[in-house]
PDB file of C-alpha atoms in Angstrom:
ATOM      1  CA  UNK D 240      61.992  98.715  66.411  1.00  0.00           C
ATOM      2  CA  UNK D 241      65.366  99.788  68.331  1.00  0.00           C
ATOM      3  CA  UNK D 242      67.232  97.152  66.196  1.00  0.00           C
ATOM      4  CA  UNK D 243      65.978  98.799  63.062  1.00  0.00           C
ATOM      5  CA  UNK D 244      66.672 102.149  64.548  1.00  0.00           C
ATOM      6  CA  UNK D 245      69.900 101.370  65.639  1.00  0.00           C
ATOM      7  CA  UNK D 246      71.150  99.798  62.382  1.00  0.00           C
ATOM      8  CA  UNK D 247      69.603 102.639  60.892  1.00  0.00           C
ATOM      9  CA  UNK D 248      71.931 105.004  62.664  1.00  0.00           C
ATOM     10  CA  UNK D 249      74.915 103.279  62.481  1.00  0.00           C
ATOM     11  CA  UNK D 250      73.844 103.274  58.321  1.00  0.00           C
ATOM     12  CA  UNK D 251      73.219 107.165  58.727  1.00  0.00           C
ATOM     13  CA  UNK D 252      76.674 107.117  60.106  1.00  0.00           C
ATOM     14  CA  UNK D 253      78.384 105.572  57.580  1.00  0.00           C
ATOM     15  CA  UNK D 254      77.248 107.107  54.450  1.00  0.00           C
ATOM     16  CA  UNK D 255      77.944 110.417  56.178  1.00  0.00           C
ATOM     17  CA  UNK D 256      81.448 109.003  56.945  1.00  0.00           C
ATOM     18  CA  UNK D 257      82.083 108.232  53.189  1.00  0.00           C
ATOM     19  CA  UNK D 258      80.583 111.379  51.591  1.00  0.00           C
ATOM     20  CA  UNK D 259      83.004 113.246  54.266  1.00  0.00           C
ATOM     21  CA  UNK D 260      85.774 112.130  53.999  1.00  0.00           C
ATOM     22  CA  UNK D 261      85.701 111.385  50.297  1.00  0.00           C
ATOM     23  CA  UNK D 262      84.865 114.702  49.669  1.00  0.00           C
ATOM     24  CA  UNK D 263      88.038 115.828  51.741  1.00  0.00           C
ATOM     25  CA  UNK D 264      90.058 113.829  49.828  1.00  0.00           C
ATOM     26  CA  UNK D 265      88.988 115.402  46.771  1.00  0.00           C
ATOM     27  CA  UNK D 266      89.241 118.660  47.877  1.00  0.00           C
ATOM     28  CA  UNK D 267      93.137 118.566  48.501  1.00  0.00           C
ATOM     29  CA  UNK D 268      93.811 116.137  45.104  1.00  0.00           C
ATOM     30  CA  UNK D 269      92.046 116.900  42.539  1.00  0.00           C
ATOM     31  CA  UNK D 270      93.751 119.626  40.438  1.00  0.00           C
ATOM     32  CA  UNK D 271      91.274 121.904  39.255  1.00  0.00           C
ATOM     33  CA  UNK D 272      89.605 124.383  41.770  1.00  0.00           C
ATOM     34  CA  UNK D 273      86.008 123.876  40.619  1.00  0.00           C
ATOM     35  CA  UNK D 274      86.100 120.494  41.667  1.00  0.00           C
ATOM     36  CA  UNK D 275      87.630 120.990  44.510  1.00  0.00           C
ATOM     37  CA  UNK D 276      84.579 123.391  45.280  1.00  0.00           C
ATOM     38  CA  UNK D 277      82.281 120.692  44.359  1.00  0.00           C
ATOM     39  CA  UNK D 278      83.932 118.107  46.455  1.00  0.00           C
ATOM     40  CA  UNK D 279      83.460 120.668  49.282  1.00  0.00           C
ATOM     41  CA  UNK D 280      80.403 120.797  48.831  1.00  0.00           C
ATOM     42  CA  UNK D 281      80.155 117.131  49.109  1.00  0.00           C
ATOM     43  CA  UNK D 282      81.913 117.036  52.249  1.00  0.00           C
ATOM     44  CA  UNK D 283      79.535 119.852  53.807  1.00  0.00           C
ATOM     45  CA  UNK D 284      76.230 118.147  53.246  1.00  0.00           C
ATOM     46  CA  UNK D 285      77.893 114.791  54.793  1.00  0.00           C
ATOM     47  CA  UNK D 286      78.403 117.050  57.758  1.00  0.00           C
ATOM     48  CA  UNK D 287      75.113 118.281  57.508  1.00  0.00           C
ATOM     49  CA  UNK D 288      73.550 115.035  57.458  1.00  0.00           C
ATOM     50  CA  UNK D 289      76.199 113.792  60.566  1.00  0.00           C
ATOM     51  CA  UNK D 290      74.316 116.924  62.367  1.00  0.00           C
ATOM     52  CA  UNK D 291      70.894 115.717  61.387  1.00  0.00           C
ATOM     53  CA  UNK D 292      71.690 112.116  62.886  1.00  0.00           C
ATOM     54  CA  UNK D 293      72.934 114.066  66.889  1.00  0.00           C
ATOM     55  CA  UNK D 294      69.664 116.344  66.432  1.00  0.00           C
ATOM     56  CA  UNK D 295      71.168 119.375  65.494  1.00  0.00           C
ATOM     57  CA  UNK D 296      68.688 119.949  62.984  1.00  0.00           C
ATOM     58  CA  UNK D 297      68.754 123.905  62.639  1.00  0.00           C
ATOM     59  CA  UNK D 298      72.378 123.770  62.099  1.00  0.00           C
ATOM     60  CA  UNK D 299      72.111 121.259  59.639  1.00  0.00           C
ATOM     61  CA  UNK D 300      69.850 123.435  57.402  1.00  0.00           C
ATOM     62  CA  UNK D 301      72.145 126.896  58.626  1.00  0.00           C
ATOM     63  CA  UNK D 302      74.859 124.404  57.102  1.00  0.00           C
ATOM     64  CA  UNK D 303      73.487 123.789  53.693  1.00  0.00           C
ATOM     65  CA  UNK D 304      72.276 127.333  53.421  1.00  0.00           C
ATOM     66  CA  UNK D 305      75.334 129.486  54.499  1.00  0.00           C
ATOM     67  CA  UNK D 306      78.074 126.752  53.561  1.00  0.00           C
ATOM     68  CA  UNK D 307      77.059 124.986  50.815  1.00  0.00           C
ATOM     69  CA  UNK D 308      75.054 127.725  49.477  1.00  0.00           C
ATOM     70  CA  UNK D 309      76.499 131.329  50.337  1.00  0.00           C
ATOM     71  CA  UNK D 310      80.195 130.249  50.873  1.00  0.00           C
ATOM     72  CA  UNK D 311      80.908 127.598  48.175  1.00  0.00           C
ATOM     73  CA  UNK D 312      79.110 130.150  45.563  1.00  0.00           C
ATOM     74  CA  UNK D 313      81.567 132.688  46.878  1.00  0.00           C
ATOM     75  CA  UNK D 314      84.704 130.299  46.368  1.00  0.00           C
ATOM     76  CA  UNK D 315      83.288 129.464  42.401  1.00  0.00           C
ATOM     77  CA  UNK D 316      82.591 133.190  42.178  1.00  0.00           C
ATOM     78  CA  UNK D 317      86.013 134.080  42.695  1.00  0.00           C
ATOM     79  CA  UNK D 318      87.089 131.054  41.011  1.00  0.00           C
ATOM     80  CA  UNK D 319      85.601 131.911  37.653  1.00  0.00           C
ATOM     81  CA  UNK D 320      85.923 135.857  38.248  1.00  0.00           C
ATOM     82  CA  UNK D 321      89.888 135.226  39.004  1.00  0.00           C
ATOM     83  CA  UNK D 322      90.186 132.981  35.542  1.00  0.00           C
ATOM     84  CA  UNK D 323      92.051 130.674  37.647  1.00  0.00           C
ATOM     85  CA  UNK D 324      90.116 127.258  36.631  1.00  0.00           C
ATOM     86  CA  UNK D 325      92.684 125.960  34.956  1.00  0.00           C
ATOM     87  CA  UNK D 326      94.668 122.760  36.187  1.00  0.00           C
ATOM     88  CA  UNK D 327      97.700 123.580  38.033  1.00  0.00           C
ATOM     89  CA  UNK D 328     100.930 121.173  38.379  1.00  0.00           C
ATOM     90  CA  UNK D 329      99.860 119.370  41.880  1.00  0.00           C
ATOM     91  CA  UNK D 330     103.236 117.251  41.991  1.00  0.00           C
ATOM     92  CA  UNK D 331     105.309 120.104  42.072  1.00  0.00           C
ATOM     93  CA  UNK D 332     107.196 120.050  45.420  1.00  0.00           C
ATOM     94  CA  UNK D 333     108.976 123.223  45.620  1.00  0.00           C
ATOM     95  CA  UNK D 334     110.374 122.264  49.535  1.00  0.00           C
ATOM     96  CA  UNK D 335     112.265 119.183  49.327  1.00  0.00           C
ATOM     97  CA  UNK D 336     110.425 116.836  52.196  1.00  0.00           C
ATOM     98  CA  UNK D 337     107.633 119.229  52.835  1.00  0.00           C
ATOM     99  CA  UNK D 338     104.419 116.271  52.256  1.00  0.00           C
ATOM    100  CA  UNK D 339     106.446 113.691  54.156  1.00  0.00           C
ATOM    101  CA  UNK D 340     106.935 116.004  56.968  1.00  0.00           C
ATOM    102  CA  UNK D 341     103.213 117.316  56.860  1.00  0.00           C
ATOM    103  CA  UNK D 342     102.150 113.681  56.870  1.00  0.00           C
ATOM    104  CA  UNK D 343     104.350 112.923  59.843  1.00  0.00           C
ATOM    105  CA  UNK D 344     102.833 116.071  61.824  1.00  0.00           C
ATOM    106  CA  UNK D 345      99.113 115.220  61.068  1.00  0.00           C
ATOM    107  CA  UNK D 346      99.713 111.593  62.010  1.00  0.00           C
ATOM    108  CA  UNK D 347     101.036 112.670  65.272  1.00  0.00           C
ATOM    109  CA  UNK D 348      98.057 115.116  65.706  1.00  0.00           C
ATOM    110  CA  UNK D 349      95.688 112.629  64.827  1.00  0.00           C
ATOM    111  CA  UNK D 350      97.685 109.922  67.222  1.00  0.00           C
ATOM    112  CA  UNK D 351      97.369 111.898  69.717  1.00  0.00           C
ATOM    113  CA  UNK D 352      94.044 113.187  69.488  1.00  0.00           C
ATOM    114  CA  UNK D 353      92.503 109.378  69.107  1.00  0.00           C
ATOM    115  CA  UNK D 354      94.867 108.454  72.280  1.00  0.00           C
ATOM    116  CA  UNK D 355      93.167 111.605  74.205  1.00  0.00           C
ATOM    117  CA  UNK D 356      90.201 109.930  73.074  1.00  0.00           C
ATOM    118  CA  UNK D 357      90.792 106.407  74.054  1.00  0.00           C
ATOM    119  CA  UNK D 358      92.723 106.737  77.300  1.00  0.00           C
ATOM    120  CA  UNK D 359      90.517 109.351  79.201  1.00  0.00           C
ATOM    121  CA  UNK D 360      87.297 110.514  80.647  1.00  0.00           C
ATOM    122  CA  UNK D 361      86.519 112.818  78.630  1.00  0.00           C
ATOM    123  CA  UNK D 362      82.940 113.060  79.760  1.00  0.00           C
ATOM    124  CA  UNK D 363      83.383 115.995  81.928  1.00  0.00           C
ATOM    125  CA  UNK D 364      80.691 117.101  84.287  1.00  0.00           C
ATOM    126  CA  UNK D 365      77.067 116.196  84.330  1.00  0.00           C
ATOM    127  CA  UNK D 366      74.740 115.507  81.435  1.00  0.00           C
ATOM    128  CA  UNK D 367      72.882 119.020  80.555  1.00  0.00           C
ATOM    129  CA  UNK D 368      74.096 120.979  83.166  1.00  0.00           C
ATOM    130  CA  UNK D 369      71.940 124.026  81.090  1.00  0.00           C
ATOM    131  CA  UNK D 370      68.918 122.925  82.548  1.00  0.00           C
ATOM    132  CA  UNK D 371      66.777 121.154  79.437  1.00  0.00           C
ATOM    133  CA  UNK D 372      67.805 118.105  77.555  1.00  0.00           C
ATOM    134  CA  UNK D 373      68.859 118.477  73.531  1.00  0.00           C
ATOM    135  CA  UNK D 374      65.544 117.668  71.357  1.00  0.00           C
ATOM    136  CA  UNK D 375      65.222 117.413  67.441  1.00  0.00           C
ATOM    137  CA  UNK D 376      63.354 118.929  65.362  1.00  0.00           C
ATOM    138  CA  UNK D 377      61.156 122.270  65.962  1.00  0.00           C
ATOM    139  CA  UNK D 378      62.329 121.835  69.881  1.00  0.00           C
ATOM    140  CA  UNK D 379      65.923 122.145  68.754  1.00  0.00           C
ATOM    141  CA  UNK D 380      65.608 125.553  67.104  1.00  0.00           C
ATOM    142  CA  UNK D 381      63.316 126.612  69.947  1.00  0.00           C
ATOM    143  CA  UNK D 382      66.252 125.764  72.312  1.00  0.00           C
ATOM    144  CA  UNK D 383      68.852 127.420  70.391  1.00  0.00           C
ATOM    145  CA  UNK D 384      67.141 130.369  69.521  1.00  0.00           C
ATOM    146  CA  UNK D 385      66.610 130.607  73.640  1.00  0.00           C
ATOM    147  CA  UNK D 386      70.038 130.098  74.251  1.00  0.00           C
ATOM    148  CA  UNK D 387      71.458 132.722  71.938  1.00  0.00           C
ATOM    149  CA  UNK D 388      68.873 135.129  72.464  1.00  0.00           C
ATOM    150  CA  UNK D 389      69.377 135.330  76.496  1.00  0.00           C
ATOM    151  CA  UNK D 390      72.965 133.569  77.063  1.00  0.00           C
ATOM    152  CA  UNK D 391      74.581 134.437  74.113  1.00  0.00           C
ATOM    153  CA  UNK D 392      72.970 137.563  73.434  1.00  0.00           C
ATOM    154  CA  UNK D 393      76.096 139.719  73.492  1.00  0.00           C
ATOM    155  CA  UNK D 394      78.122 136.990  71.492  1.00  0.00           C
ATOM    156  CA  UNK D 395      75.676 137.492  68.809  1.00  0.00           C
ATOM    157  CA  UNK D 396      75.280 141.181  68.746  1.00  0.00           C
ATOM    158  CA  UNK D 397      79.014 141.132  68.074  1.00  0.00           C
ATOM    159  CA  UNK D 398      78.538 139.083  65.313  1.00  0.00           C
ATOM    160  CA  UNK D 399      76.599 141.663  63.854  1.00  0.00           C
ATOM    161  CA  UNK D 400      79.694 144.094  64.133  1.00  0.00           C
ATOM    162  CA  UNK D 401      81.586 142.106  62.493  1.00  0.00           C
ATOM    163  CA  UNK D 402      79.844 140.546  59.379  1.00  0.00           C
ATOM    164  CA  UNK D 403      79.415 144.466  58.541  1.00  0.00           C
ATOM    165  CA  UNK D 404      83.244 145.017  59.292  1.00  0.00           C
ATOM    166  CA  UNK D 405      83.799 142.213  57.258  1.00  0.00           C
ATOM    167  CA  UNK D 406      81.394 143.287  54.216  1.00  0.00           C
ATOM    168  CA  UNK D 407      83.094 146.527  54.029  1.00  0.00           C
ATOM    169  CA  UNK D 408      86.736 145.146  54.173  1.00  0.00           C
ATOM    170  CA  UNK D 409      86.075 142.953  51.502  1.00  0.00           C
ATOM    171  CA  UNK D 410      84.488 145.599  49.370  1.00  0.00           C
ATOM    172  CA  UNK D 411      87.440 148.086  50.388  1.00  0.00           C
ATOM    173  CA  UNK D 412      90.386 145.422  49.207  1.00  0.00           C
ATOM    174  CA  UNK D 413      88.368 143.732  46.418  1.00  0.00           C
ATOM    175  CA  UNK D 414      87.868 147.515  45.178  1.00  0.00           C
ATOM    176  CA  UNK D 415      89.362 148.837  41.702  1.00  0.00           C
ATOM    177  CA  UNK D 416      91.745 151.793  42.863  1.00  0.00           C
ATOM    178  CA  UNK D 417      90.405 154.958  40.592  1.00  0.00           C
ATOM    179  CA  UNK D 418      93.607 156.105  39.949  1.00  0.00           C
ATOM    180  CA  UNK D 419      95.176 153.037  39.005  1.00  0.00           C
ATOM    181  CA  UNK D 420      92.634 152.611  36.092  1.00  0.00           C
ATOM    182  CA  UNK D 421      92.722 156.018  34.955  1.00  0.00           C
ATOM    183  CA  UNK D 422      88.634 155.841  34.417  1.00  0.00           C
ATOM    184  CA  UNK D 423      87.660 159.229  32.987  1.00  0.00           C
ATOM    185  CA  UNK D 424      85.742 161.536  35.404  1.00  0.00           C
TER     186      UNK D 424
ATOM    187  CA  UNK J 239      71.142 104.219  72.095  1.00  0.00           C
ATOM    188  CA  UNK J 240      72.560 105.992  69.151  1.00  0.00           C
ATOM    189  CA  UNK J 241      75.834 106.051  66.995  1.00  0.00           C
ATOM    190  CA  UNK J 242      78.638 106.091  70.260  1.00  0.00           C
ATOM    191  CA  UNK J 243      80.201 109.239  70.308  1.00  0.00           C
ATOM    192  CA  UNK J 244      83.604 108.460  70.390  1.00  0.00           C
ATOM    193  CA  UNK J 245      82.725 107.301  66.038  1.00  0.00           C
ATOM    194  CA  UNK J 246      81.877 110.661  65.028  1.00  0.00           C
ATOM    195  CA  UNK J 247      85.077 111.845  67.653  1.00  0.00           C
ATOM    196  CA  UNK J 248      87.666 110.096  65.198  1.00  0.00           C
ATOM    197  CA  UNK J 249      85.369 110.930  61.951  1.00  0.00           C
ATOM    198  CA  UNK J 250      86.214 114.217  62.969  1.00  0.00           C
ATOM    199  CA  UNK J 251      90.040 114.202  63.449  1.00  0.00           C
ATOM    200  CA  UNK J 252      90.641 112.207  60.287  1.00  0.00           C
ATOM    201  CA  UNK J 253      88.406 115.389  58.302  1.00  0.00           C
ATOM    202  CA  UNK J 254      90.733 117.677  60.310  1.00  0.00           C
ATOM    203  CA  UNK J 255      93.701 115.672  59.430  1.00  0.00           C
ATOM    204  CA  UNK J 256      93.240 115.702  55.978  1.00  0.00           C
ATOM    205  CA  UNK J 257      92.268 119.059  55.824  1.00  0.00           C
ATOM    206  CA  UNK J 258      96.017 120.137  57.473  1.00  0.00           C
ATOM    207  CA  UNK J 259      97.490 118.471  55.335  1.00  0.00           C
ATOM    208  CA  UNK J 260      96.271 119.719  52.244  1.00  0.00           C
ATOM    209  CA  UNK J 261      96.481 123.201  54.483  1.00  0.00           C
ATOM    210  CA  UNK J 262     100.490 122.424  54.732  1.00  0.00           C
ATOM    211  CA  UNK J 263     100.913 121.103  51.250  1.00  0.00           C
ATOM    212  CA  UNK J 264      98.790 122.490  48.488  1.00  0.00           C
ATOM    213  CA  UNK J 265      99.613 125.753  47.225  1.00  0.00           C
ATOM    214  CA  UNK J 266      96.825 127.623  45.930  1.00  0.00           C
ATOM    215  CA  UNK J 267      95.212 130.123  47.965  1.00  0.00           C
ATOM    216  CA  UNK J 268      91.781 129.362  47.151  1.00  0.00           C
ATOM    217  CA  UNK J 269      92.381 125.718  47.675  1.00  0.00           C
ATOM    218  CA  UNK J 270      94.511 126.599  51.359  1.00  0.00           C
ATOM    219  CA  UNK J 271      90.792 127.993  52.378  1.00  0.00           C
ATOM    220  CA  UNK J 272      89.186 125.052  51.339  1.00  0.00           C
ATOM    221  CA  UNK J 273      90.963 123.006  53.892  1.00  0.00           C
ATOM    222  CA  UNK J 274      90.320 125.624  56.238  1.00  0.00           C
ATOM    223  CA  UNK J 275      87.082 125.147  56.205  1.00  0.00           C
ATOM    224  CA  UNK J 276      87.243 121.673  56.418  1.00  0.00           C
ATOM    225  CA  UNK J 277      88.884 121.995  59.593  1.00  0.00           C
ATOM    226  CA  UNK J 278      86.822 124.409  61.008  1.00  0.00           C
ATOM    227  CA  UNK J 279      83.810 121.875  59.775  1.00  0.00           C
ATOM    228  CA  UNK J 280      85.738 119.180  61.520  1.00  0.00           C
ATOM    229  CA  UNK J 281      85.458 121.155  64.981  1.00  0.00           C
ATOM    230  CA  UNK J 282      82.139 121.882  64.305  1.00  0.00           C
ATOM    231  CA  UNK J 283      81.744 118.379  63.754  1.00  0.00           C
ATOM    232  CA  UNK J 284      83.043 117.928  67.265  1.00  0.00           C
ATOM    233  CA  UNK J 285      81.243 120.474  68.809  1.00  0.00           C
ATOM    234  CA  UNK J 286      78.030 118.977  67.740  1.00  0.00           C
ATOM    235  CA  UNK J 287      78.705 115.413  69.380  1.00  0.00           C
ATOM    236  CA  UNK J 288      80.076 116.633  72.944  1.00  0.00           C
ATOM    237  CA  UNK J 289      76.684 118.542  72.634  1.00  0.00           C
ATOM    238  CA  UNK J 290      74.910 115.386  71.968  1.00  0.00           C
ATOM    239  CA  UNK J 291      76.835 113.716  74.716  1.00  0.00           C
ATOM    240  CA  UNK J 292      76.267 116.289  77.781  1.00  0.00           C
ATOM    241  CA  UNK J 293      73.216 117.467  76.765  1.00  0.00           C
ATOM    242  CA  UNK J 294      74.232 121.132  76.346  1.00  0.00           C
ATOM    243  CA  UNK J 295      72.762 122.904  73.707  1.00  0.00           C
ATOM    244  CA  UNK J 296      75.897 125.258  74.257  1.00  0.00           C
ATOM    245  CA  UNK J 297      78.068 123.316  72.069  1.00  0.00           C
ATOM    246  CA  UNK J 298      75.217 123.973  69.226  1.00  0.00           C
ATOM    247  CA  UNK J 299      75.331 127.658  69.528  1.00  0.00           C
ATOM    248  CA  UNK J 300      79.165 127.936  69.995  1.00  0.00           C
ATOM    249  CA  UNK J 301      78.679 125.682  66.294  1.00  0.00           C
ATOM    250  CA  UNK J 302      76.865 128.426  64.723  1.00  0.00           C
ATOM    251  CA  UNK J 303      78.955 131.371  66.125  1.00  0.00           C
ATOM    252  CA  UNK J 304      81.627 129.499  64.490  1.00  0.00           C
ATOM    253  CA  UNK J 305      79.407 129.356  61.122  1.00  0.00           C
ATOM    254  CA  UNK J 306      79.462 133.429  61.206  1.00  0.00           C
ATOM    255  CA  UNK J 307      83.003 133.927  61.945  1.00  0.00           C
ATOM    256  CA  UNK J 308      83.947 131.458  58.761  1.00  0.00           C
ATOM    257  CA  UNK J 309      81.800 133.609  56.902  1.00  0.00           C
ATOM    258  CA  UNK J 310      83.403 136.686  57.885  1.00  0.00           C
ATOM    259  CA  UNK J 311      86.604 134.927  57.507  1.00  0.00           C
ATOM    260  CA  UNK J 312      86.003 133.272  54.110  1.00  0.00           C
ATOM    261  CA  UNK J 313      84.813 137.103  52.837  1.00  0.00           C
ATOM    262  CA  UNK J 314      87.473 139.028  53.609  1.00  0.00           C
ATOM    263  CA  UNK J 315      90.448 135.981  52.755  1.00  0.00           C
ATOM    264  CA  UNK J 316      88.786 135.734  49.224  1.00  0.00           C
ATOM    265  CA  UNK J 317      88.660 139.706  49.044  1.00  0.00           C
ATOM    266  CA  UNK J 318      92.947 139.497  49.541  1.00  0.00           C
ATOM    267  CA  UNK J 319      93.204 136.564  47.110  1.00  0.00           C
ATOM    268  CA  UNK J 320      91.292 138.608  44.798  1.00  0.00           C
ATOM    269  CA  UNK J 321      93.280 141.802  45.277  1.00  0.00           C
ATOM    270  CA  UNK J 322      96.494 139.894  45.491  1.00  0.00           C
ATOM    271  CA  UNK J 323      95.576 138.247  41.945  1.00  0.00           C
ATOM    272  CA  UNK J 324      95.471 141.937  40.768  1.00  0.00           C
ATOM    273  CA  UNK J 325      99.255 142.428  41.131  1.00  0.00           C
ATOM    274  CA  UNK J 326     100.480 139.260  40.547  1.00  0.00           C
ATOM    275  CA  UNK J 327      98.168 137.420  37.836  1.00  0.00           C
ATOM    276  CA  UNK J 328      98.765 134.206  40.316  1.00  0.00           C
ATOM    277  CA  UNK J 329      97.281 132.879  43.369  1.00  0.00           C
ATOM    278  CA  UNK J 330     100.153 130.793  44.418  1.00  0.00           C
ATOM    279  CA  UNK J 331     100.968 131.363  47.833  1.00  0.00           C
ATOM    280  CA  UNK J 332     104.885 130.806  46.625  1.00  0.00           C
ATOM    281  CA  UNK J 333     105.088 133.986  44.629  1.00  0.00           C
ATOM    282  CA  UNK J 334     104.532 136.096  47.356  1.00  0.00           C
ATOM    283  CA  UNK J 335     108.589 136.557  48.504  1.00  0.00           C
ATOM    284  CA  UNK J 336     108.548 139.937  49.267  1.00  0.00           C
ATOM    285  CA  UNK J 337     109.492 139.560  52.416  1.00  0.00           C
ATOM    286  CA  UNK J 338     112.650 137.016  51.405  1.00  0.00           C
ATOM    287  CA  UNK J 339     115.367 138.058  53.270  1.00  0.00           C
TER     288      UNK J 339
END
């Protein structure tokens, strides 16, 4: 039973892996911006399903829901209400060396991110210094909800401030000026 | 024992890796946010395993404060593109050179 479960995960892994990452790729190559929003999409339920396999289930759903649901609808709303679906020239290099130097940056950030990884301890402090270990399932919304309802309680009243500063800047800049139409009345 | 951590670790860099570099190269607003959020889903990515590894369901609920600020973030960026695309009938970030010296 753990072999099964262990090949399992290491399967859950992978085909989370490929829908990531292929997604990504898709997102910055393809030309036109509706497929780029689909191939986000793509790449945020292979998150979501990486979250499922650590037991972070209630992000996982949070994830479909706001990401690929709320935000992704957003980006093809403005897509099609902008007009802008239309394929753009994606080998046009207007700085001369700009991808090669790009490419040369990430590579070092990645380097040096995977040598972080590889060369240190990064397994700082005890295991669940926060008193209960991480569960799945109902247990893991019961502990988050607990732990942003009492730690991060003030955290999360600010995020109320600012989704509603957020709503009304958006409607305030996405707004057609009166006077610039010259509506009637 | 599950997945090691360290797997989902470099998953995560290479998503943030590609993500900058379509952030540094492509030149379309909306596609510029794309990567953004596939870097910020990268960290989140991240966040998720060092909370698997310690434990800590803090690295879960910094994950969805990070979920509500992309939100807020995603609103009011597509709110710009949308009223820059008023004046300019283009969402290429390489029109806007008003401030070429």
């Amino acid at each position: 039973m753990a072999v099964t479960y262990a090949l399992a995960s290491e399967a859950v892994f992978a085909s989370a892996a490929v829908l990531i990452l292929a997604g990504a790729v898709a997102v910055i190559t393809v030309k036109n911006p509706v497929h780029a929003a689909i191939s986000l999409i793509t790449t945020l339920f292979g998150v979501a399903v990486a979250f499922v396999a650590q037991s972070a289930d209630f992000l996982a759903a949070v994830q479909i829901i706001v990401y690929a649901g709320a935000i992704v609808v957003l980006f093809l709303f403005v897509i099609m209400f902008l007009g802008v679906d239309r394929t753009r020239v994606v080998s046009l290099e207007p700085l001369i060396g700009q991808r090669a130097l790009a490419a040369v940056g990430v590579a070092i950030t990645v380097a040096g991110l995977v040598a972080l990884m590889w060369r240190s301890h990064w397994v700082t402090g005890a295991p669940s210094v926060s008193g209960h270990p991480l569960a799945s399932g109902a247990g893991n919304v019961h502990q988050l909800g607990t732990a942003v309802f009492t730690t991060y309680l003030f955290a999360f009243e600010a995020t109320a401030a600012l989704l509603v500063i957020a709503v009304v800047g958006a409607v305030l800049l996405a707004r057609r000026e009166p006077s610039e139409e010259g509506s009637p009345s | 024992m599950n997945v090691p951590a360290a797997w989902y670790l470099v998953l995560a860099a290479l998503l943030f890796a590609v993500g900058a570099y379509g952030l540094l190269t492509r030149r379309s607003a909306l596609i510029m946010f794309m990567c953004l959020e596939l870097m910020l889903n990268a960290v989140n990515l991240t966040f998720v395993t060092f909370s698997r590894t310690l434990s800590d369901i803090a690295g879960q609920a910094s994950v969805f404060f990070v979920m509500v600020v992309a939100a807020a973030e995603v609103t009011v960026g597509l709110g710009i593109v949308v009223s820059v695309f008023r004046r300019r009938s283009s969402t290429s970030v390489d029109d806007l050179t008003e401030l070429k010296g």
